[in-house]
JSON list of C-alpha atoms and ligand atoms in Angstrom, two decimals:
[
{"chain": "A", "resi": 1, "resn": "MET", "atom": "CA", "xyz": [-0.29, -27.58, 8.84]},
{"chain": "A", "resi": 2, "resn": "PRO", "atom": "CA", "xyz": [0.14, -23.80, 9.20]},
{"chain": "A", "resi": 3, "resn": "GLU", "atom": "CA", "xyz": [3.74, -22.52, 9.78]},
{"chain": "A", "resi": 4, "resn": "ILE", "atom": "CA", "xyz": [4.97, -19.79, 11.76]},
{"chain": "A", "resi": 5, "resn": "GLN", "atom": "CA", "xyz": [6.07, -16.78, 9.42]},
{"chain": "A", "resi": 6, "resn": "ILE", "atom": "CA", "xyz": [7.41, -13.41, 10.35]},
{"chain": "A", "resi": 7, "resn": "MET", "atom": "CA", "xyz": [6.53, -10.71, 7.88]},
{"chain": "A", "resi": 8, "resn": "PRO", "atom": "CA", "xyz": [7.82, -7.01, 8.56]},
{"chain": "A", "resi": 9, "resn": "SER", "atom": "CA", "xyz": [5.27, -4.36, 7.83]},
{"chain": "A", "resi": 10, "resn": "ILE", "atom": "CA", "xyz": [7.18, -1.93, 5.75]},
{"chain": "A", "resi": 11, "resn": "LEU", "atom": "CA", "xyz": [4.96, 1.02, 6.98]},
{"chain": "A", "resi": 12, "resn": "ALA", "atom": "CA", "xyz": [7.80, 1.26, 9.50]},
{"chain": "A", "resi": 13, "resn": "ALA", "atom": "CA", "xyz": [10.64, 1.10, 6.96]},
{"chain": "A", "resi": 14, "resn": "ASP", "atom": "CA", "xyz": [12.78, 4.15, 5.89]},
{"chain": "A", "resi": 15, "resn": "MET", "atom": "CA", "xyz": [10.70, 5.59, 3.22]},
{"chain": "A", "resi": 16, "resn": "ALA", "atom": "CA", "xyz": [13.61, 7.44, 1.84]},
{"chain": "A", "resi": 17, "resn": "ASN", "atom": "CA", "xyz": [15.55, 4.09, 1.41]},
{"chain": "A", "resi": 18, "resn": "LEU", "atom": "CA", "xyz": [12.65, 1.89, 0.91]},
{"chain": "A", "resi": 19, "resn": "GLU", "atom": "CA", "xyz": [14.34, -0.79, -1.31]},
{"chain": "A", "resi": 20, "resn": "ALA", "atom": "CA", "xyz": [17.41, -0.87, 0.87]},
{"chain": "A", "resi": 21, "resn": "ASP", "atom": "CA", "xyz": [15.43, -1.28, 4.15]},
{"chain": "A", "resi": 22, "resn": "CYS", "atom": "CA", "xyz": [13.23, -3.99, 2.56]},
{"chain": "A", "resi": 23, "resn": "ARG", "atom": "CA", "xyz": [16.55, -5.68, 1.58]},
{"chain": "A", "resi": 24, "resn": "ARG", "atom": "CA", "xyz": [17.73, -5.50, 5.18]},
{"chain": "A", "resi": 25, "resn": "ALA", "atom": "CA", "xyz": [14.45, -7.16, 6.31]},
{"chain": "A", "resi": 26, "resn": "LEU", "atom": "CA", "xyz": [14.75, -10.07, 3.92]},
{"chain": "A", "resi": 27, "resn": "GLU", "atom": "CA", "xyz": [18.32, -10.48, 4.77]},
{"chain": "A", "resi": 28, "resn": "ALA", "atom": "CA", "xyz": [17.36, -10.65, 8.29]},
{"chain": "A", "resi": 29, "resn": "GLY", "atom": "CA", "xyz": [15.38, -13.77, 7.54]},
{"chain": "A", "resi": 30, "resn": "ALA", "atom": "CA", "xyz": [11.94, -12.46, 6.88]},
{"chain": "A", "resi": 31, "resn": "ASP", "atom": "CA", "xyz": [9.44, -14.75, 5.17]},
{"chain": "A", "resi": 32, "resn": "GLY", "atom": "CA", "xyz": [7.86, -11.98, 3.09]},
{"chain": "A", "resi": 33, "resn": "LEU", "atom": "CA", "xyz": [6.91, -8.40, 3.21]},
{"chain": "A", "resi": 34, "resn": "HIS", "atom": "CA", "xyz": [3.55, -6.75, 4.57]},
{"chain": "A", "resi": 35, "resn": "ILE", "atom": "CA", "xyz": [2.58, -3.51, 2.79]},
{"chain": "A", "resi": 36, "resn": "ASP", "atom": "CA", "xyz": [-0.22, -1.40, 4.25]},
{"chain": "A", "resi": 37, "resn": "ILE", "atom": "CA", "xyz": [-2.51, 0.44, 1.78]},
{"chain": "A", "resi": 38, "resn": "MET", "atom": "CA", "xyz": [-4.21, 3.22, 3.27]},
{"chain": "A", "resi": 39, "resn": "ASP", "atom": "CA", "xyz": [-6.55, 5.57, 1.40]},
{"chain": "A", "resi": 40, "resn": "GLY", "atom": "CA", "xyz": [-7.47, 8.40, 3.86]},
{"chain": "A", "resi": 41, "resn": "HIS", "atom": "CA", "xyz": [-11.06, 7.38, 3.97]},
{"chain": "A", "resi": 42, "resn": "PHE", "atom": "CA", "xyz": [-11.26, 3.87, 5.32]},
{"chain": "A", "resi": 43, "resn": "VAL", "atom": "CA", "xyz": [-8.59, 4.85, 7.88]},
{"chain": "A", "resi": 44, "resn": "PRO", "atom": "CA", "xyz": [-7.49, 8.39, 8.65]},
{"chain": "A", "resi": 45, "resn": "ASN", "atom": "CA", "xyz": [-3.94, 7.99, 7.13]},
{"chain": "A", "resi": 46, "resn": "ILE", "atom": "CA", "xyz": [-2.52, 7.65, 3.47]},
{"chain": "A", "resi": 47, "resn": "SER", "atom": "CA", "xyz": [0.37, 5.47, 2.68]},
{"chain": "A", "resi": 48, "resn": "MET", "atom": "CA", "xyz": [1.42, 3.74, -0.53]},
{"chain": "A", "resi": 49, "resn": "GLY", "atom": "CA", "xyz": [-0.18, 2.91, -3.74]},
{"chain": "A", "resi": 50, "resn": "PRO", "atom": "CA", "xyz": [0.05, 0.25, -6.48]},
{"chain": "A", "resi": 51, "resn": "ALA", "atom": "CA", "xyz": [3.26, 1.87, -7.83]},
{"chain": "A", "resi": 52, "resn": "VAL", "atom": "CA", "xyz": [5.26, 1.03, -4.77]},
{"chain": "A", "resi": 53, "resn": "VAL", "atom": "CA", "xyz": [4.03, -2.52, -4.89]},
{"chain": "A", "resi": 54, "resn": "GLU", "atom": "CA", "xyz": [5.05, -2.76, -8.43]},
{"chain": "A", "resi": 55, "resn": "ALA", "atom": "CA", "xyz": [8.39, -1.13, -7.89]},
{"chain": "A", "resi": 56, "resn": "LEU", "atom": "CA", "xyz": [9.26, -3.56, -5.06]},
{"chain": "A", "resi": 57, "resn": "SER", "atom": "CA", "xyz": [8.15, -6.53, -6.72]},
{"chain": "A", "resi": 58, "resn": "ARG", "atom": "CA", "xyz": [10.19, -5.60, -9.58]},
{"chain": "A", "resi": 59, "resn": "ARG", "atom": "CA", "xyz": [13.33, -5.30, -7.47]},
{"chain": "A", "resi": 60, "resn": "LEU", "atom": "CA", "xyz": [12.67, -8.06, -4.73]},
{"chain": "A", "resi": 61, "resn": "ASP", "atom": "CA", "xyz": [11.95, -11.71, -5.11]},
{"chain": "A", "resi": 62, "resn": "THR", "atom": "CA", "xyz": [10.01, -12.44, -2.15]},
{"chain": "A", "resi": 63, "resn": "HIS", "atom": "CA", "xyz": [6.22, -12.88, -1.03]},
{"chain": "A", "resi": 64, "resn": "MET", "atom": "CA", "xyz": [4.23, -9.68, -0.93]},
{"chain": "A", "resi": 65, "resn": "SER", "atom": "CA", "xyz": [1.35, -9.63, 1.44]},
{"chain": "A", "resi": 66, "resn": "VAL", "atom": "CA", "xyz": [-0.65, -6.38, 0.43]},
{"chain": "A", "resi": 67, "resn": "HIS", "atom": "CA", "xyz": [-3.20, -5.15, 3.15]},
{"chain": "A", "resi": 68, "resn": "LEU", "atom": "CA", "xyz": [-5.94, -3.00, 1.59]},
{"chain": "A", "resi": 69, "resn": "MET", "atom": "CA", "xyz": [-7.28, -0.44, 4.15]},
{"chain": "A", "resi": 70, "resn": "ILE", "atom": "CA", "xyz": [-9.47, 1.38, 1.60]},
{"chain": "A", "resi": 71, "resn": "VAL", "atom": "CA", "xyz": [-13.14, 1.94, 0.95]},
{"chain": "A", "resi": 72, "resn": "ARG", "atom": "CA", "xyz": [-13.62, -0.01, -2.30]},
{"chain": "A", "resi": 73, "resn": "PRO", "atom": "CA", "xyz": [-11.14, -2.82, -2.43]},
{"chain": "A", "resi": 74, "resn": "ASP", "atom": "CA", "xyz": [-13.26, -4.37, -5.18]},
{"chain": "A", "resi": 75, "resn": "LEU", "atom": "CA", "xyz": [-12.23, -1.40, -7.37]},
{"chain": "A", "resi": 76, "resn": "TYR", "atom": "CA", "xyz": [-8.51, -1.71, -6.86]},
{"chain": "A", "resi": 77, "resn": "ALA", "atom": "CA", "xyz": [-7.88, -5.63, -6.50]},
{"chain": "A", "resi": 78, "resn": "ASP", "atom": "CA", "xyz": [-6.86, -6.02, -9.94]},
{"chain": "A", "resi": 79, "resn": "ARG", "atom": "CA", "xyz": [-4.40, -3.13, -10.05]},
{"chain": "A", "resi": 80, "resn": "PHE", "atom": "CA", "xyz": [-2.56, -4.54, -6.91]},
{"chain": "A", "resi": 81, "resn": "ILE", "atom": "CA", "xyz": [-2.60, -7.93, -8.35]},
{"chain": "A", "resi": 82, "resn": "ASP", "atom": "CA", "xyz": [-1.17, -6.59, -11.57]},
{"chain": "A", "resi": 83, "resn": "ALA", "atom": "CA", "xyz": [1.49, -4.81, -9.31]},
{"chain": "A", "resi": 84, "resn": "GLY", "atom": "CA", "xyz": [2.56, -8.14, -7.91]},
{"chain": "A", "resi": 85, "resn": "ALA", "atom": "CA", "xyz": [0.64, -8.86, -4.86]},
{"chain": "A", "resi": 86, "resn": "ASP", "atom": "CA", "xyz": [0.92, -12.49, -3.74]},
{"chain": "A", "resi": 87, "resn": "THR", "atom": "CA", "xyz": [-1.65, -12.21, -0.97]},
{"chain": "A", "resi": 88, "resn": "LEU", "atom": "CA", "xyz": [-4.36, -9.55, -1.08]},
{"chain": "A", "resi": 89, "resn": "LEU", "atom": "CA", "xyz": [-5.89, -8.90, 2.33]},
{"chain": "A", "resi": 90, "resn": "ILE", "atom": "CA", "xyz": [-9.34, -7.09, 2.26]},
{"chain": "A", "resi": 91, "resn": "HIS", "atom": "CA", "xyz": [-11.38, -5.87, 5.34]},
{"chain": "A", "resi": 92, "resn": "ILE", "atom": "CA", "xyz": [-14.77, -7.23, 6.03]},
{"chain": "A", "resi": 93, "resn": "GLU", "atom": "CA", "xyz": [-15.78, -3.68, 7.15]},
{"chain": "A", "resi": 94, "resn": "SER", "atom": "CA", "xyz": [-15.12, -2.43, 3.46]},
{"chain": "A", "resi": 95, "resn": "PRO", "atom": "CA", "xyz": [-18.52, -1.39, 1.87]},
{"chain": "A", "resi": 96, "resn": "CYS", "atom": "CA", "xyz": [-18.42, -3.68, -1.27]},
{"chain": "A", "resi": 97, "resn": "ASP", "atom": "CA", "xyz": [-19.32, -7.07, -2.54]},
{"chain": "A", "resi": 98, "resn": "ILE", "atom": "CA", "xyz": [-16.77, -9.06, -0.22]},
{"chain": "A", "resi": 99, "resn": "ARG", "atom": "CA", "xyz": [-17.50, -12.49, -1.67]},
{"chain": "A", "resi": 100, "resn": "LYS", "atom": "CA", "xyz": [-17.39, -11.34, -5.34]},
{"chain": "A", "resi": 101, "resn": "THR", "atom": "CA", "xyz": [-14.00, -9.45, -4.45]},
{"chain": "A", "resi": 102, "resn": "LEU", "atom": "CA", "xyz": [-12.44, -12.62, -2.63]},
{"chain": "A", "resi": 103, "resn": "GLN", "atom": "CA", "xyz": [-13.61, -14.80, -5.56]},
{"chain": "A", "resi": 104, "resn": "ARG", "atom": "CA", "xyz": [-11.84, -12.46, -7.96]},
{"chain": "A", "resi": 105, "resn": "ILE", "atom": "CA", "xyz": [-8.83, -12.36, -6.12]},
{"chain": "A", "resi": 106, "resn": "ARG", "atom": "CA", "xyz": [-8.64, -16.35, -6.10]},
{"chain": "A", "resi": 107, "resn": "GLU", "atom": "CA", "xyz": [-9.50, -16.22, -10.08]},
{"chain": "A", "resi": 108, "resn": "ARG", "atom": "CA", "xyz": [-6.39, -14.24, -10.41]},
{"chain": "A", "resi": 109, "resn": "GLY", "atom": "CA", "xyz": [-4.26, -16.83, -8.72]},
{"chain": "A", "resi": 110, "resn": "VAL", "atom": "CA", "xyz": [-3.47, -14.77, -5.68]},
{"chain": "A", "resi": 111, "resn": "ARG", "atom": "CA", "xyz": [-4.03, -15.80, -2.03]},
{"chain": "A", "resi": 112, "resn": "SER", "atom": "CA", "xyz": [-7.09, -14.23, -0.50]},
{"chain": "A", "resi": 113, "resn": "GLY", "atom": "CA", "xyz": [-7.35, -12.75, 2.80]},
{"chain": "A", "resi": 114, "resn": "ILE", "atom": "CA", "xyz": [-10.27, -11.28, 4.99]},
{"chain": "A", "resi": 115, "resn": "THR", "atom": "CA", "xyz": [-9.25, -8.91, 7.65]},
{"chain": "A", "resi": 116, "resn": "VAL", "atom": "CA", "xyz": [-11.24, -8.15, 10.82]},
{"chain": "A", "resi": 117, "resn": "ASN", "atom": "CA", "xyz": [-10.91, -5.03, 12.91]},
{"chain": "A", "resi": 118, "resn": "PRO", "atom": "CA", "xyz": [-10.61, -5.38, 16.79]},
{"chain": "A", "resi": 119, "resn": "GLY", "atom": "CA", "xyz": [-14.41, -4.63, 17.38]},
{"chain": "A", "resi": 120, "resn": "THR", "atom": "CA", "xyz": [-15.64, -7.01, 14.73]},
{"chain": "A", "resi": 121, "resn": "THR", "atom": "CA", "xyz": [-16.79, -10.36, 15.87]},
{"chain": "A", "resi": 122, "resn": "ALA", "atom": "CA", "xyz": [-15.37, -13.84, 14.38]},
{"chain": "A", "resi": 123, "resn": "SER", "atom": "CA", "xyz": [-18.97, -14.75, 13.33]},
{"chain": "A", "resi": 124, "resn": "SER", "atom": "CA", "xyz": [-18.97, -12.06, 10.61]},
{"chain": "A", "resi": 125, "resn": "VAL", "atom": "CA", "xyz": [-16.49, -13.80, 8.74]},
{"chain": "A", "resi": 126, "resn": "LEU", "atom": "CA", "xyz": [-17.42, -17.55, 9.40]},
{"chain": "A", "resi": 127, "resn": "ASP", "atom": "CA", "xyz": [-19.62, -17.96, 6.28]},
{"chain": "A", "resi": 128, "resn": "LEU", "atom": "CA", "xyz": [-16.65, -16.82, 4.13]},
{"chain": "A", "resi": 129, "resn": "MET", "atom": "CA", "xyz": [-14.41, -19.33, 5.77]},
{"chain": "A", "resi": 130, "resn": "GLU", "atom": "CA", "xyz": [-17.00, -22.16, 5.57]},
{"chain": "A", "resi": 131, "resn": "ALA", "atom": "CA", "xyz": [-17.45, -21.27, 1.98]},
{"chain": "A", "resi": 132, "resn": "GLY", "atom": "CA", "xyz": [-13.60, -21.80, 1.45]},
{"chain": "A", "resi": 133, "resn": "LEU", "atom": "CA", "xyz": [-13.15, -18.37, 0.16]},
{"chain": "A", "resi": 134, "resn": "VAL", "atom": "CA", "xyz": [-10.18, -17.21, 2.25]},
{"chain": "A", "resi": 135, "resn": "ASP", "atom": "CA", "xyz": [-6.61, -18.62, 2.63]},
{"chain": "A", "resi": 136, "resn": "GLU", "atom": "CA", "xyz": [-6.05, -16.17, 5.47]},
{"chain": "A", "resi": 137, "resn": "VAL", "atom": "CA", "xyz": [-7.74, -14.49, 8.36]},
{"chain": "A", "resi": 138, "resn": "LEU", "atom": "CA", "xyz": [-5.89, -11.36, 9.50]},
{"chain": "A", "resi": 139, "resn": "CYS", "atom": "CA", "xyz": [-6.90, -10.23, 13.17]},
{"chain": "A", "resi": 140, "resn": "MET", "atom": "CA", "xyz": [-6.22, -6.54, 13.66]},
{"chain": "A", "resi": 141, "resn": "THR", "atom": "CA", "xyz": [-4.68, -6.20, 17.09]},
{"chain": "A", "resi": 142, "resn": "VAL", "atom": "CA", "xyz": [-4.94, -2.27, 16.96]},
{"chain": "A", "resi": 143, "resn": "GLN", "atom": "CA", "xyz": [-7.26, -0.18, 15.14]},
{"chain": "A", "resi": 144, "resn": "PRO", "atom": "CA", "xyz": [-5.87, 0.20, 11.66]},
{"chain": "A", "resi": 145, "resn": "GLY", "atom": "CA", "xyz": [-4.36, 3.22, 10.28]},
{"chain": "A", "resi": 146, "resn": "PHE", "atom": "CA", "xyz": [-1.21, 3.76, 12.15]},
{"chain": "A", "resi": 147, "resn": "GLY", "atom": "CA", "xyz": [1.96, 1.85, 12.98]},
{"chain": "A", "resi": 148, "resn": "GLY", "atom": "CA", "xyz": [3.37, 2.23, 16.68]},
{"chain": "A", "resi": 149, "resn": "GLN", "atom": "CA", "xyz": [0.20, 1.53, 18.64]},
{"chain": "A", "resi": 150, "resn": "SER", "atom": "CA", "xyz": [-0.34, -0.67, 21.77]},
{"chain": "A", "resi": 151, "resn": "PHE", "atom": "CA", "xyz": [-1.48, -4.35, 21.12]},
{"chain": "A", "resi": 152, "resn": "MET", "atom": "CA", "xyz": [-4.73, -4.99, 22.07]},
{"chain": "A", "resi": 153, "resn": "ALA", "atom": "CA", "xyz": [-4.97, -8.29, 24.21]},
{"chain": "A", "resi": 154, "resn": "ASP", "atom": "CA", "xyz": [-8.79, -8.57, 24.33]},
{"chain": "A", "resi": 155, "resn": "VAL", "atom": "CA", "xyz": [-8.42, -9.75, 20.55]},
{"chain": "A", "resi": 156, "resn": "LEU", "atom": "CA", "xyz": [-6.79, -13.13, 21.64]},
{"chain": "A", "resi": 157, "resn": "PRO", "atom": "CA", "xyz": [-10.01, -15.08, 22.54]},
{"chain": "A", "resi": 158, "resn": "LYS", "atom": "CA", "xyz": [-11.10, -14.38, 18.92]},
{"chain": "A", "resi": 159, "resn": "ILE", "atom": "CA", "xyz": [-7.85, -15.74, 17.42]},
{"chain": "A", "resi": 160, "resn": "THR", "atom": "CA", "xyz": [-8.58, -18.98, 19.32]},
{"chain": "A", "resi": 161, "resn": "GLU", "atom": "CA", "xyz": [-11.95, -18.98, 18.18]},
{"chain": "A", "resi": 162, "resn": "PHE", "atom": "CA", "xyz": [-10.77, -18.72, 14.59]},
{"chain": "A", "resi": 163, "resn": "ARG", "atom": "CA", "xyz": [-8.08, -21.52, 15.10]},
{"chain": "A", "resi": 164, "resn": "HIS", "atom": "CA", "xyz": [-10.75, -23.77, 16.52]},
{"chain": "A", "resi": 165, "resn": "THR", "atom": "CA", "xyz": [-13.16, -23.13, 13.62]},
{"chain": "A", "resi": 166, "resn": "ALA", "atom": "CA", "xyz": [-10.38, -23.63, 11.02]},
{"chain": "A", "resi": 167, "resn": "PRO", "atom": "CA", "xyz": [-7.35, -25.61, 12.30]},
{"chain": "A", "resi": 168, "resn": "ASP", "atom": "CA", "xyz": [-5.53, -25.57, 8.62]},
{"chain": "A", "resi": 169, "resn": "ILE", "atom": "CA", "xyz": [-6.12, -22.02, 7.66]},
{"chain": "A", "resi": 170, "resn": "ASP", "atom": "CA", "xyz": [-3.42, -19.14, 8.07]},
{"chain": "A", "resi": 171, "resn": "ILE", "atom": "CA", "xyz": [-4.21, -16.78, 10.78]},
{"chain": "A", "resi": 172, "resn": "SER", "atom": "CA", "xyz": [-2.25, -13.41, 10.94]},
{"chain": "A", "resi": 173, "resn": "VAL", "atom": "CA", "xyz": [-1.92, -10.68, 13.44]},
{"chain": "A", "resi": 174, "resn": "ASP", "atom": "CA", "xyz": [-1.22, -7.26, 12.77]},
{"chain": "A", "resi": 175, "resn": "GLY", "atom": "CA", "xyz": [-0.48, -4.15, 15.25]},
{"chain": "A", "resi": 176, "resn": "GLY", "atom": "CA", "xyz": [1.66, -3.92, 18.15]},
{"chain": "A", "resi": 177, "resn": "ILE", "atom": "CA", "xyz": [3.38, -7.21, 17.66]},
{"chain": "A", "resi": 178, "resn": "ASP", "atom": "CA", "xyz": [6.72, -7.36, 19.43]},
{"chain": "A", "resi": 179, "resn": "ALA", "atom": "CA", "xyz": [8.95, -9.78, 21.38]},
{"chain": "A", "resi": 180, "resn": "GLU", "atom": "CA", "xyz": [6.46, -10.04, 24.22]},
{"chain": "A", "resi": 181, "resn": "THR", "atom": "CA", "xyz": [3.07, -9.99, 22.21]},
{"chain": "A", "resi": 182, "resn": "ALA", "atom": "CA", "xyz": [3.82, -12.16, 19.34]},
{"chain": "A", "resi": 183, "resn": "PRO", "atom": "CA", "xyz": [4.22, -15.45, 21.33]},
{"chain": "A", "resi": 184, "resn": "ARG", "atom": "CA", "xyz": [0.83, -14.68, 23.20]},
{"chain": "A", "resi": 185, "resn": "THR", "atom": "CA", "xyz": [-0.96, -14.49, 19.77]},
{"chain": "A", "resi": 186, "resn": "ALA", "atom": "CA", "xyz": [0.97, -17.80, 18.66]},
{"chain": "A", "resi": 187, "resn": "ALA", "atom": "CA", "xyz": [-0.29, -19.60, 21.80]},
{"chain": "A", "resi": 188, "resn": "ALA", "atom": "CA", "xyz": [-3.90, -18.34, 21.00]},
{"chain": "A", "resi": 189, "resn": "GLY", "atom": "CA", "xyz": [-3.43, -19.84, 17.45]},
{"chain": "A", "resi": 190, "resn": "ALA", "atom": "CA", "xyz": [-1.83, -17.16, 15.01]},
{"chain": "A", "resi": 191, "resn": "ASN", "atom": "CA", "xyz": [0.93, -18.40, 12.71]},
{"chain": "A", "resi": 192, "resn": "ILE", "atom": "CA", "xyz": [1.70, -15.29, 10.70]},
{"chain": "A", "resi": 193, "resn": "LEU", "atom": "CA", "xyz": [3.18, -12.26, 12.56]},
{"chain": "A", "resi": 194, "resn": "LEU", "atom": "CA", "xyz": [3.06, -9.03, 10.99]},
{"chain": "A", "resi": 195, "resn": "ALA", "atom": "CA", "xyz": [5.36, -6.35, 12.68]},
{"chain": "A", "resi": 196, "resn": "GLY", "atom": "CA", "xyz": [6.58, -3.18, 11.98]},
{"chain": "A", "resi": 197, "resn": "THR", "atom": "CA", "xyz": [7.96, -0.93, 14.59]},
{"chain": "A", "resi": 198, "resn": "PHE", "atom": "CA", "xyz": [9.57, -3.68, 16.50]},
{"chain": "A", "resi": 199, "resn": "LEU", "atom": "CA", "xyz": [11.24, -5.19, 13.87]},
{"chain": "A", "resi": 200, "resn": "PHE", "atom": "CA", "xyz": [12.65, -2.23, 11.78]},
{"chain": "A", "resi": 201, "resn": "ARG", "atom": "CA", "xyz": [13.54, -0.35, 14.91]},
{"chain": "A", "resi": 202, "resn": "ALA", "atom": "CA", "xyz": [15.41, -3.48, 16.50]},
{"chain": "A", "resi": 203, "resn": "ALA", "atom": "CA", "xyz": [18.99, -2.85, 17.02]},
{"chain": "A", "resi": 204, "resn": "ASP", "atom": "CA", "xyz": [19.57, -6.21, 15.31]},
{"chain": "A", "resi": 205, "resn": "MET", "atom": "CA", "xyz": [16.91, -7.15, 12.91]},
{"chain": "A", "resi": 206, "resn": "ARG", "atom": "CA", "xyz": [18.22, -10.74, 12.48]},
{"chain": "A", "resi": 207, "resn": "THR", "atom": "CA", "xyz": [18.17, -11.58, 16.03]},
{"chain": "A", "resi": 208, "resn": "ALA", "atom": "CA", "xyz": [14.66, -9.86, 16.50]},
{"chain": "A", "resi": 209, "resn": "VAL", "atom": "CA", "xyz": [13.27, -12.25, 13.56]},
{"chain": "A", "resi": 210, "resn": "ASP", "atom": "CA", "xyz": [14.95, -15.32, 14.88]},
{"chain": "A", "resi": 211, "resn": "THR", "atom": "CA", "xyz": [13.83, -14.67, 18.42]},
{"chain": "A", "resi": 212, "resn": "MET", "atom": "CA", "xyz": [10.32, -13.90, 17.46]},
{"chain": "A", "resi": 213, "resn": "ARG", "atom": "CA", "xyz": [10.20, -17.10, 15.08]},
{"chain": "A", "resi": 214, "resn": "LYS", "atom": "CA", "xyz": [11.73, -19.28, 17.95]},
{"chain": "A", "resi": 215, "resn": "ASP", "atom": "CA", "xyz": [9.48, -18.01, 20.74]},
{"chain": "A", "resi": 216, "resn": "CYS", "atom": "CA", "xyz": [6.38, -18.24, 18.38]},
{"chain": "A", "resi": 217, "resn": "GLU", "atom": "CA", "xyz": [7.02, -21.72, 17.22]},
{"chain": "A", "resi": 218, "resn": "LYS", "atom": "CA", "xyz": [7.40, -22.79, 21.04]},
{"chain": "A", "resi": 219, "resn": "ALA", "atom": "CA", "xyz": [4.15, -21.22, 22.13]},
{"chain": "A", "resi": 220, "resn": "TRP", "atom": "CA", "xyz": [2.47, -22.46, 18.89]},
{"chain": "A", "resi": 221, "resn": "SER", "atom": "CA", "xyz": [3.41, -26.21, 19.76]},
{"chain": "A", "resi": 222, "resn": "ALA", "atom": "CA", "xyz": [2.71, -26.00, 23.45]},
{"chain": "A", "resi": 223, "resn": "ARG", "atom": "CA", "xyz": [-0.82, -24.36, 22.94]},
{"chain": "A", "resi": 224, "resn": "PRO", "atom": "CA", "xyz": [-3.68, -26.40, 24.21]},
{"chain": "A", "resi": 225, "resn": "ALA", "atom": "CA", "xyz": [-5.59, -28.56, 21.78]},
{"chain": "B", "resi": 301, "resn": "DX5", "atom": "C1", "xyz": [-1.87, -0.81, 10.94]},
{"chain": "B", "resi": 301, "resn": "DX5", "atom": "C2", "xyz": [-1.13, -1.60, 9.95]},
{"chain": "B", "resi": 301, "resn": "DX5", "atom": "C3", "xyz": [0.14, -2.42, 10.44]},
{"chain": "B", "resi": 301, "resn": "DX5", "atom": "C4", "xyz": [1.11, -1.53, 10.94]},
{"chain": "B", "resi": 301, "resn": "DX5", "atom": "C5", "xyz": [1.76, -2.32, 12.22]},
{"chain": "B", "resi": 301, "resn": "DX5", "atom": "O1", "xyz": [-2.92, -0.21, 10.36]},
{"chain": "B", "resi": 301, "resn": "DX5", "atom": "O2", "xyz": [-1.87, -2.46, 9.27]},
{"chain": "B", "resi": 301, "resn": "DX5", "atom": "O3", "xyz": [0.70, -3.24, 9.47]},
{"chain": "B", "resi": 301, "resn": "DX5", "atom": "O4", "xyz": [2.28, -1.33, 10.22]},
{"chain": "B", "resi": 301, "resn": "DX5", "atom": "O5", "xyz": [2.71, -1.65, 12.93]},
{"chain": "B", "resi": 301, "resn": "DX5", "atom": "P1", "xyz": [3.19, -1.78, 14.16]},
{"chain": "B", "resi": 301, "resn": "DX5", "atom": "O6", "xyz": [3.96, -3.18, 14.13]},
{"chain": "B", "resi": 301, "resn": "DX5", "atom": "O7", "xyz": [4.26, -0.78, 14.35]},
{"chain": "B", "resi": 301, "resn": "DX5", "atom": "O8", "xyz": [2.02, -1.95, 15.29]},
{"chain": "B", "resi": 302, "resn": "ZN", "atom": "ZN1", "xyz": [-1.18, -4.31, 7.90]}
]
């Protein structure tokens, strides 16, 4: 049975004090860290590379969810796994052999995830889910590339569609997740909440994590069958 998990997206952390800010998130009760990798081609922004994942995984004992927003995730999956990724999320929109890449991630003993942009239909990844190639489906709730954008509510029916198709899979949401939008996605069937700006800018991160978890657990268990 999927469980509610709260993972801060470190794109919104203080980059000049990254280790300390990540520790702050873990001490606030986060279930892991979400690390956004952007190459300036797949998305119009550049963020971090494998060296940052490696440095953080050397210092912190937590689950590292690595989100590859890059053109050729097939060429870099091994590098991020070697760096310490525990979950590796690739995009269905990336121009590479998606099946082979997911299989490779699995072979390396890492959780595999497929990510869909807001405009991409659920049907485009159903065959991968049916083939049992993914442990997690990440529904982008903004156009990928930048933190601090507004949540796109029209993605909610797609989350429900995924949940009906795969009741036991992990479904995550990423982009514009805050105290108000997180429970709406949990009610739709999401169980992993990825949130950057809201959690790192919260006056009290522990309260923000606790409240998000409680409200999502409530919405998740009250959701219609
Ligand atoms: C967007 C990234 C997100 C981003 C979320 O491309 O994948 O993980 O950090 O940021 P917020 O929570 O600020 O919308
Ligand atoms: Zn992300």
